Short mmCIF file of C-alpha atoms in Angstrom, two decimals:
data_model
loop_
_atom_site.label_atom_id
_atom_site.label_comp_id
_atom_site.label_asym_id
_atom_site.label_seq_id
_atom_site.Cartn_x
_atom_site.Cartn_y
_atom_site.Cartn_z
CA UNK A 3 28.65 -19.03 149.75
CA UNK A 4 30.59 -22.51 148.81
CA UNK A 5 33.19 -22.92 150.94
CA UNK A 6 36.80 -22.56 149.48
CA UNK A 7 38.00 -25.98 150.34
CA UNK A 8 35.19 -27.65 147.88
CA UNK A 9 37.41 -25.63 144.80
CA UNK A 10 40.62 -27.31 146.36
CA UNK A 11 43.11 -25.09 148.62
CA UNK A 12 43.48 -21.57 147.49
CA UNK A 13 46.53 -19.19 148.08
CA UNK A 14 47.18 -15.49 147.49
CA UNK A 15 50.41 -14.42 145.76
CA UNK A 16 52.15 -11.41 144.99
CA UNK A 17 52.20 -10.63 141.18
CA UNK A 18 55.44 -10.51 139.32
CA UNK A 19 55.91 -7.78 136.76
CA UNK A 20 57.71 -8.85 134.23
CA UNK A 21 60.25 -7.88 131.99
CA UNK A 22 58.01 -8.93 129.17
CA UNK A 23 54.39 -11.11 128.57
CA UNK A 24 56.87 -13.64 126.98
CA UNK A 25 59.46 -14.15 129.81
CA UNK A 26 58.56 -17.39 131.82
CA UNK A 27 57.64 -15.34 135.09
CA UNK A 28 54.76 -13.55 132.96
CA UNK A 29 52.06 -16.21 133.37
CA UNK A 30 50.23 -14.89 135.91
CA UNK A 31 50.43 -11.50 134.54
CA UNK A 32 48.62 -12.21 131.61
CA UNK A 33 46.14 -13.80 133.31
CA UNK A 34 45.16 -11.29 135.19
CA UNK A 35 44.59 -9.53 132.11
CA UNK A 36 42.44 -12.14 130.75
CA UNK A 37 40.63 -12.08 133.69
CA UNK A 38 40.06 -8.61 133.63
CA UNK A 39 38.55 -8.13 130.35
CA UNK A 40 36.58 -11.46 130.87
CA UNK A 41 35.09 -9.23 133.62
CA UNK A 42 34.25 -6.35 131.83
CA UNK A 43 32.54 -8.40 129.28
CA UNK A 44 30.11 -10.07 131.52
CA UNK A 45 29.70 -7.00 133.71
CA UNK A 46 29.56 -4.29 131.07
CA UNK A 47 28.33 -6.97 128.33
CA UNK A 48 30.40 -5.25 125.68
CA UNK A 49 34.43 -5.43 125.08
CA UNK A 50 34.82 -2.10 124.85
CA UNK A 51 37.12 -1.77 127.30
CA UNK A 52 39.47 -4.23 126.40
CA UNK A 53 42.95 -3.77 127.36
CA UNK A 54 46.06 -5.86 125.99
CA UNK A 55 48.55 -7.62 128.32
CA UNK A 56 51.77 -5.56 126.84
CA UNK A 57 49.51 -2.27 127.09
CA UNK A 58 49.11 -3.22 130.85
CA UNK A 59 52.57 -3.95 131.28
CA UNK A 60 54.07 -1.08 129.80
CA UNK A 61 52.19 1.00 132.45
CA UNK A 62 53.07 -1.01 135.29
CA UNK A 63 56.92 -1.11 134.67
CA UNK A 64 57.20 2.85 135.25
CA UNK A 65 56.25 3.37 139.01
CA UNK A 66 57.62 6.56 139.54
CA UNK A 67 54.44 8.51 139.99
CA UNK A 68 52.11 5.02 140.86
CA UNK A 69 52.75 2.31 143.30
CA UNK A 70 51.03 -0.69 141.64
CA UNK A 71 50.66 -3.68 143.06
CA UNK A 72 48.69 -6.94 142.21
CA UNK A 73 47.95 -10.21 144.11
CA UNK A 74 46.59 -13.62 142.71
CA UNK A 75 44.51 -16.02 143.98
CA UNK A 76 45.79 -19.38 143.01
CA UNK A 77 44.63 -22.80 142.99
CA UNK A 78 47.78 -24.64 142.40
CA UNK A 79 49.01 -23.25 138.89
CA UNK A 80 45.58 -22.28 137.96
CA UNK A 81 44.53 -18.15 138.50
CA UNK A 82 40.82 -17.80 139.86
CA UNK A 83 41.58 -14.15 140.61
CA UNK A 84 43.17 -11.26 141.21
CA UNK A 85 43.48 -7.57 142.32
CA UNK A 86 44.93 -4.71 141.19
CA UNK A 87 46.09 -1.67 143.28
CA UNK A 88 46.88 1.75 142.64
CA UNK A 89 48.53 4.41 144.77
CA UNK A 90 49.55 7.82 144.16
CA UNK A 91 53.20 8.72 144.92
CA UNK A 92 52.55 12.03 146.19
CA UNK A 93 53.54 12.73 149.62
CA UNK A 94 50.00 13.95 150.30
CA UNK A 95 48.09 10.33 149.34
CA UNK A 96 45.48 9.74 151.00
CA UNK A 97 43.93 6.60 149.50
CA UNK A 98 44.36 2.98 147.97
CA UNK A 99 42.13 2.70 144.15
CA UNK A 100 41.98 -1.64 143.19
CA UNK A 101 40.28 -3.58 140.95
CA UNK A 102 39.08 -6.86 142.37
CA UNK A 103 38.40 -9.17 139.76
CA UNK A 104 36.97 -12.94 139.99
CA UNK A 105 36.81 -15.01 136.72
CA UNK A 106 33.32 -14.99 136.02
CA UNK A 107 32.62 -18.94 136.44
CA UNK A 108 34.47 -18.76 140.02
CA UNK A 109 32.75 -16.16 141.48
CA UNK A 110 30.82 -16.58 144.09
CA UNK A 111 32.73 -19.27 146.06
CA UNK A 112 34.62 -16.78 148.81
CA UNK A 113 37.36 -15.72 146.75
CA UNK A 114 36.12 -11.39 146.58
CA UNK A 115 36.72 -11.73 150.14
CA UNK A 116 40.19 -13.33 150.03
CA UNK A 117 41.56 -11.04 147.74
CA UNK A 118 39.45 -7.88 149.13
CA UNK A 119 41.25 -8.67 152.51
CA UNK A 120 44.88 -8.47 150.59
CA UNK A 121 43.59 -4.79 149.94
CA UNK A 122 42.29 -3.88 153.17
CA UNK A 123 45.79 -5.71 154.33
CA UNK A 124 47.81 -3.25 151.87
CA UNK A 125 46.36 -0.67 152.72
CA UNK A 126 46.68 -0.83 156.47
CA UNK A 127 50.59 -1.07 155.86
CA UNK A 128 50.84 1.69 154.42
CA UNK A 129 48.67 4.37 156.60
CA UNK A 130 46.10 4.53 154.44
CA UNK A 131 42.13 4.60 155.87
CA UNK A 132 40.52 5.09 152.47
CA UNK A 133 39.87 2.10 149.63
CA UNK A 134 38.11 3.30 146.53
CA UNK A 135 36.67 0.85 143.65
CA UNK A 136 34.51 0.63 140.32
CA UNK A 137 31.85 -1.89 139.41
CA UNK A 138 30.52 -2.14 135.88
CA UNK A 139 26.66 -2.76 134.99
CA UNK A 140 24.76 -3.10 131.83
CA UNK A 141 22.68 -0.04 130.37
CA UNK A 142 19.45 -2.68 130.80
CA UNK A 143 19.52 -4.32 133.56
CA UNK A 144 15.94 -4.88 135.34
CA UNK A 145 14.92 -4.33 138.89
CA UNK A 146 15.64 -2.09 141.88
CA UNK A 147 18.12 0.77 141.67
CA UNK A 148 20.68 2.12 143.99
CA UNK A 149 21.39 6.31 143.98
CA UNK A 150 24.49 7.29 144.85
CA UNK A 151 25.33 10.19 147.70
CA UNK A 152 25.17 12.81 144.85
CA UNK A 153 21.60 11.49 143.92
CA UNK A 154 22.61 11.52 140.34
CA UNK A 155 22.50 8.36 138.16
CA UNK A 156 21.94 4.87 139.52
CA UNK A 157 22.93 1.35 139.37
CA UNK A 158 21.00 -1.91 139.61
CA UNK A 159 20.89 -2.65 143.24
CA UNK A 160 20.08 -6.61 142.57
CA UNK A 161 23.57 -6.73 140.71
CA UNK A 162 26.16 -9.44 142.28
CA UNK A 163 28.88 -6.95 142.76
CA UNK A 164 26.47 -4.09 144.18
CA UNK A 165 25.66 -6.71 146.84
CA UNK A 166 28.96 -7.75 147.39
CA UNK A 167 30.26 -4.06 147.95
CA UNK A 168 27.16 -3.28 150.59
CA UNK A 169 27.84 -5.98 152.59
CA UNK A 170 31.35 -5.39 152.65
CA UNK A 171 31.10 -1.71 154.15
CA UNK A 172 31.30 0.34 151.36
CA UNK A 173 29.39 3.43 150.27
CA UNK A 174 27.78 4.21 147.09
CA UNK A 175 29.66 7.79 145.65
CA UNK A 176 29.25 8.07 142.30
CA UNK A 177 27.86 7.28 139.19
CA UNK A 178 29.59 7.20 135.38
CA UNK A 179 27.66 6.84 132.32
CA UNK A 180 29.78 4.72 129.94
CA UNK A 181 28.93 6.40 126.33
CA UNK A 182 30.33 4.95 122.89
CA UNK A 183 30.40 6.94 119.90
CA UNK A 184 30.14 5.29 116.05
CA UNK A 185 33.31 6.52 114.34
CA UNK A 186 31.59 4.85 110.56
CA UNK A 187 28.56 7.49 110.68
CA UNK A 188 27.88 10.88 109.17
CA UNK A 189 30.46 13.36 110.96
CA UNK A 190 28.74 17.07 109.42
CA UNK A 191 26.66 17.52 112.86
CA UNK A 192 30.69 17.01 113.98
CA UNK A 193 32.01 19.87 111.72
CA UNK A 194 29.11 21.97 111.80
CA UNK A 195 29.31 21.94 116.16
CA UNK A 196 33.47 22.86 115.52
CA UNK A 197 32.66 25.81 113.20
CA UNK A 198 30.02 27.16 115.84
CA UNK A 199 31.80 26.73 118.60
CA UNK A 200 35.30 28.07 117.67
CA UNK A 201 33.31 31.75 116.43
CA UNK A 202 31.88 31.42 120.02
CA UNK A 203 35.08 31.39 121.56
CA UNK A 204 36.79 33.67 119.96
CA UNK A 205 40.24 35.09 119.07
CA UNK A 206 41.56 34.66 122.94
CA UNK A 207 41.26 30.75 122.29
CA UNK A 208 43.24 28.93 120.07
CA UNK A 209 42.65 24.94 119.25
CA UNK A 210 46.00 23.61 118.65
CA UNK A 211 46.72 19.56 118.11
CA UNK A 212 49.13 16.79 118.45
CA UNK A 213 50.24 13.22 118.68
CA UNK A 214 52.03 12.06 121.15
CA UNK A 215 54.83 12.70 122.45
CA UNK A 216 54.06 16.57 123.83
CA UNK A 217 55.63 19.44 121.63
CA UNK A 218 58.14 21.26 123.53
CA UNK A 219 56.15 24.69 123.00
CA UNK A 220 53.16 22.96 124.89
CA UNK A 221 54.31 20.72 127.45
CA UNK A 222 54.22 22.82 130.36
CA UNK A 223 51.12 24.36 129.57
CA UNK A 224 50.02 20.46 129.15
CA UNK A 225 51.31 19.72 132.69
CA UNK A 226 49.33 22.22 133.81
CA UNK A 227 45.71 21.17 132.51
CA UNK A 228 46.12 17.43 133.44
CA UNK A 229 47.64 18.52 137.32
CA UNK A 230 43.37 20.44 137.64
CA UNK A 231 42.19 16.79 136.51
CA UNK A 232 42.51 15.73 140.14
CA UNK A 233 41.21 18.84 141.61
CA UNK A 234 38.58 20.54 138.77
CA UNK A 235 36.45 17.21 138.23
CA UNK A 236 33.00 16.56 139.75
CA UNK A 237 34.18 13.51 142.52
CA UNK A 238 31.06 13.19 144.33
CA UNK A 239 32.00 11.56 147.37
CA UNK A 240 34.90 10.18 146.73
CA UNK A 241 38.62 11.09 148.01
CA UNK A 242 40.76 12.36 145.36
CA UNK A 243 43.96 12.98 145.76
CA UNK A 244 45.55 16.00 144.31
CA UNK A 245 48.33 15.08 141.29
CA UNK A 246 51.35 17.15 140.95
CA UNK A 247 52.29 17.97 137.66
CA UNK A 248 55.53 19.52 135.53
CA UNK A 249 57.45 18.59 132.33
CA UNK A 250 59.34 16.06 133.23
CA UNK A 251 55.82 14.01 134.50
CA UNK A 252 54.56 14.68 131.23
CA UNK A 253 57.39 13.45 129.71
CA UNK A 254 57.03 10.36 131.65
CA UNK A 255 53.68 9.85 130.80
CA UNK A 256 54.57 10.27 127.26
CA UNK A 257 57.29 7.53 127.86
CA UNK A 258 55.23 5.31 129.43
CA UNK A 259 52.23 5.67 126.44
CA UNK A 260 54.84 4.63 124.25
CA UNK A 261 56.01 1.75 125.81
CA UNK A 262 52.27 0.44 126.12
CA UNK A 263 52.15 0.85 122.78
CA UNK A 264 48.99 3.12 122.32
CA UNK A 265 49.09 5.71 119.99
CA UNK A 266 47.82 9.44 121.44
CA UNK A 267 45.98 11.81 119.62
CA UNK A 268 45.26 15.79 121.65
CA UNK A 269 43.10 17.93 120.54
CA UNK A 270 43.68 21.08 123.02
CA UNK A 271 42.78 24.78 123.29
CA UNK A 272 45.33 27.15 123.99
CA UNK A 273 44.31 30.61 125.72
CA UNK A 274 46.40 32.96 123.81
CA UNK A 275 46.65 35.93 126.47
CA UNK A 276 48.75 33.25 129.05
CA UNK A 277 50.32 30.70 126.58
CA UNK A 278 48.18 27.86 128.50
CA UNK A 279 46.21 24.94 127.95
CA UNK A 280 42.75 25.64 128.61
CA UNK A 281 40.96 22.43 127.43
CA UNK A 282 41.78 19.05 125.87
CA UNK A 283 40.90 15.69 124.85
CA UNK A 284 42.98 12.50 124.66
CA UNK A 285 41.59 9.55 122.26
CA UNK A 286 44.06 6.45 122.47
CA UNK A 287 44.24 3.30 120.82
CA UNK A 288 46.62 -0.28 120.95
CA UNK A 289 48.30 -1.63 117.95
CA UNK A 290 44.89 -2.83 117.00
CA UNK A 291 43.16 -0.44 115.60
CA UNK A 292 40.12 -2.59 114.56
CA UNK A 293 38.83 -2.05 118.14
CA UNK A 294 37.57 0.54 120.48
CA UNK A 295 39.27 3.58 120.79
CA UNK A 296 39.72 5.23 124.61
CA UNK A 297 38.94 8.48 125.11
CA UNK A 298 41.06 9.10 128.19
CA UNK A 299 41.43 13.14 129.82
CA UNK A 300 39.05 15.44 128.59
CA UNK A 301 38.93 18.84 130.52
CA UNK A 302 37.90 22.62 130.71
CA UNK A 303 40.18 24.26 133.61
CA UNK A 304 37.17 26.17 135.29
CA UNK A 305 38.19 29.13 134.69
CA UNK A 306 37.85 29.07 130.73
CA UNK A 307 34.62 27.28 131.04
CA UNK A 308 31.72 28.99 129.13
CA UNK A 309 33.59 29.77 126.01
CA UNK A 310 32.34 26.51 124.61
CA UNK A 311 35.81 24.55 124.67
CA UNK A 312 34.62 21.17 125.85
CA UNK A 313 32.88 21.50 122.37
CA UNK A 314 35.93 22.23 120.60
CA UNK A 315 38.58 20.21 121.82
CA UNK A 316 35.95 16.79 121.42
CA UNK A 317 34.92 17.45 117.92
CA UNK A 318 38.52 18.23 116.59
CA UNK A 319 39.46 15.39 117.96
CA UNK A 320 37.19 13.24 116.51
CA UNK A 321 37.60 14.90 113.10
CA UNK A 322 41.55 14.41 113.39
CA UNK A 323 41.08 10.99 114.61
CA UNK A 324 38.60 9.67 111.52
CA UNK A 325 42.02 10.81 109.64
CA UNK A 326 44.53 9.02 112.35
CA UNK A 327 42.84 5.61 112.64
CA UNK A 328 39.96 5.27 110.33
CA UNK A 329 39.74 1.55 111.51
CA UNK A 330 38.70 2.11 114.89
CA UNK A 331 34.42 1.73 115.01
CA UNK A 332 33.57 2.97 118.55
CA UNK A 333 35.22 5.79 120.74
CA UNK A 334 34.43 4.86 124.24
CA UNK A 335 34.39 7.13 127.60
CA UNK A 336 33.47 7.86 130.83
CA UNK A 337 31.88 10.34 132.90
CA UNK A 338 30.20 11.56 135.69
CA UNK A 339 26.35 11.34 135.85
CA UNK A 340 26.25 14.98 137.47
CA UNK A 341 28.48 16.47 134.51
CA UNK A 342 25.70 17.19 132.90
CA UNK A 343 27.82 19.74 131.07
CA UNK A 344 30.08 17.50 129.06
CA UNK A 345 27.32 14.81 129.04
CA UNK A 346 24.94 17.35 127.32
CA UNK A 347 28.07 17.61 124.83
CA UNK A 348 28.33 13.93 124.32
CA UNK A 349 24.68 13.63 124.00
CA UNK A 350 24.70 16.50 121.04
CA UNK A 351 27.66 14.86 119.09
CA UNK A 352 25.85 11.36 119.32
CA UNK A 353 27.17 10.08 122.37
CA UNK A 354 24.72 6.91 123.36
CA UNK A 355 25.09 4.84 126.73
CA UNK A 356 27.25 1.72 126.66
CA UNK A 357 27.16 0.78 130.65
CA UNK A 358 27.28 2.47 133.54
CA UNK A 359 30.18 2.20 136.49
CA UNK A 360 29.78 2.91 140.31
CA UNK A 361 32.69 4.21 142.16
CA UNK A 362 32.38 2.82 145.49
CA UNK A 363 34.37 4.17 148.91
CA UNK A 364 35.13 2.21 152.35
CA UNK A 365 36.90 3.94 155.35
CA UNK A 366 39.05 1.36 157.20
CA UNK A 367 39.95 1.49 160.93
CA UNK A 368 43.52 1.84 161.21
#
């Protein structure tokens, strides 16, 4: 590993939010951004995941349910670096999510391990033992593989980033298949999977839809479905903690989507003997709808599954969306390698991989 000092003397600062990307103390802001999709596209080798610096900011300015934090590492005005940290607000949290990122032609030279100590040093404050993280790998890569603790999936264990995370103490827990879908193709298989799959369900489930913001008539049922995201997804071995949700979250969230400026489209199923939401599906895009649209939440609550609702909710959403933003070419997710349920879905609907993602986990010594 080069020694730092041959790159000139590096520092780690705190990153200012700003009050917009265009105020003068938003600099290192948006380079962070840059640096983070300049990560994804050499990791993941696509740009599907490509986020704009106002849609980052507009999440980071509400931290009422999320502590984030970000640090910088700095070679006089110049940004090699920097990592991002999430915390849940909950009284209950339990663990500290980041995302270290290195621009690609500085990697290498010692500065993972200067900002991965900011983490460790974050999260020590703060009580917490557990660090979680993501690494993204291309669908091709050769060579060995590395299974994670469920055994399902793999990623390629000759990758930069899987080496950096072994020898840095942390544990392999999970696996996510990155799939795109091609929003400009032939959407009867689409239709026809709807049709079959609403009869299947039956007159006890009803798909309803909407953009954002949440209609008053659904938004507690709404609150309800994305609180069992935290506790009704497979996690393998990672630490999840539980969310907390009611209206007023939801109307935060909605708040908060809005000022990112990403329009929302839910498809949702609505399980007409309780009035609540039993399934649904976010797709999200930026003000440029030329590129890839997000799929963000999708969910069954477990006990609706088998009534063929991960079905519905994902094809009526697709259908509405081809209607909503017929410029976007791709709809991009992620999920689990052991959810074979809603990967069988994706793979039906014409789902293909993109790149895959481990979630790594690393148990500090307070």
């Amino acid at each position: 590993m080069t020694d730092l000092a041959e790159t000139g003397v590096v520092t780690v600062q705190r990153i200012v939010v700003p009050e917009t990307t265009e105020a003068a103390d938003a600099r290192v802001f948006v380079e962070m951004v840059r640096i983070a999709n300049a990560v994804c596209l050499e990791d993941a080798g696509h740009d599907y995941l490509r986020e704009e610096p106002d849609e980052m900011l507009g999440f980071w300015q509400d931290q009422t349910d999320w502590t984030q934090l970000g640090f910088a590492a700095m070679r006089g005005d110049e940004v090699l670096g920097a990592v991002k940290l999430m915390i849940s607000n909950e009284a209950d949290a339990s663990t500290v999510e980041f995302d270290l990122m290195v621009d690609p032609p500085h990697r290498g030279r010692g500065l993972e391990e200067l900002l991965l100590a900011e983490v460790e040093r974050a999260a020590r404050e703060r009580g917490f033992a557990t660090i979680q993280t993501w690494t993204l790998h291309r669908p091709d890569a050769a060579g060995p593989r590395l299974q994670p603790s469920t055994s399902w999936g793999a990623i390629p264990a000759e990758d930069a980033q899987t080496k950096f995370q072994l020898a840095n103490g942390f544990t392999l827990e999970q696996v996510e298949r990155n799939s795109v879908f091609d929003l400009t193709g032939d959407f009867s298989l689409v239709e026809r999977m709807l049709a079959e799959a609403v009869a299947i369900a039956g007159d006890d489930y009803r798909p309803i839809q909407w953009t954002s913001p949440t209609p008053p008539e659904y938004i507690d049922g709404y609150a309800y479905a994305l609180s069992r995201m935290s506790t009704d997804v497979p996690a393998g071995g990672l630490v999840i903690d539980e969310q907390h949700w009611d209206a007023a979250r939801v109307e935060r969230r909605d708040a908060r989507l809005k000022a990112q400026g990403l329009t929302v489209s839910v498809a949702a199923v609505l399980h007409v003997p309780t009035g609540r939401v039993a399934a649904y599906n976010e797709l999200v895009i930026g003000d440029d709808r030329s590129g890839a649209t997000q799929q963000y939440g999708t969910l069954v609550v477990k006990e609706h599954r088998g009534h063929r609702l991960g079905t519905i909710v994902k094809c009526a959403n697709l259908l509405r969306w081809r209607e909503l933003v017929p410029e976007s070419p791709r709809v991009s997710t992620f999920n689990a390698e052991e959810n074979r349920h809603m990967l069988d879905i994706n793979e039906a609907i014409g789902f293909v991989p993109a790149s895959y993602a481990g979630a790594w986990k690393k148990v500090l010594e307070l």
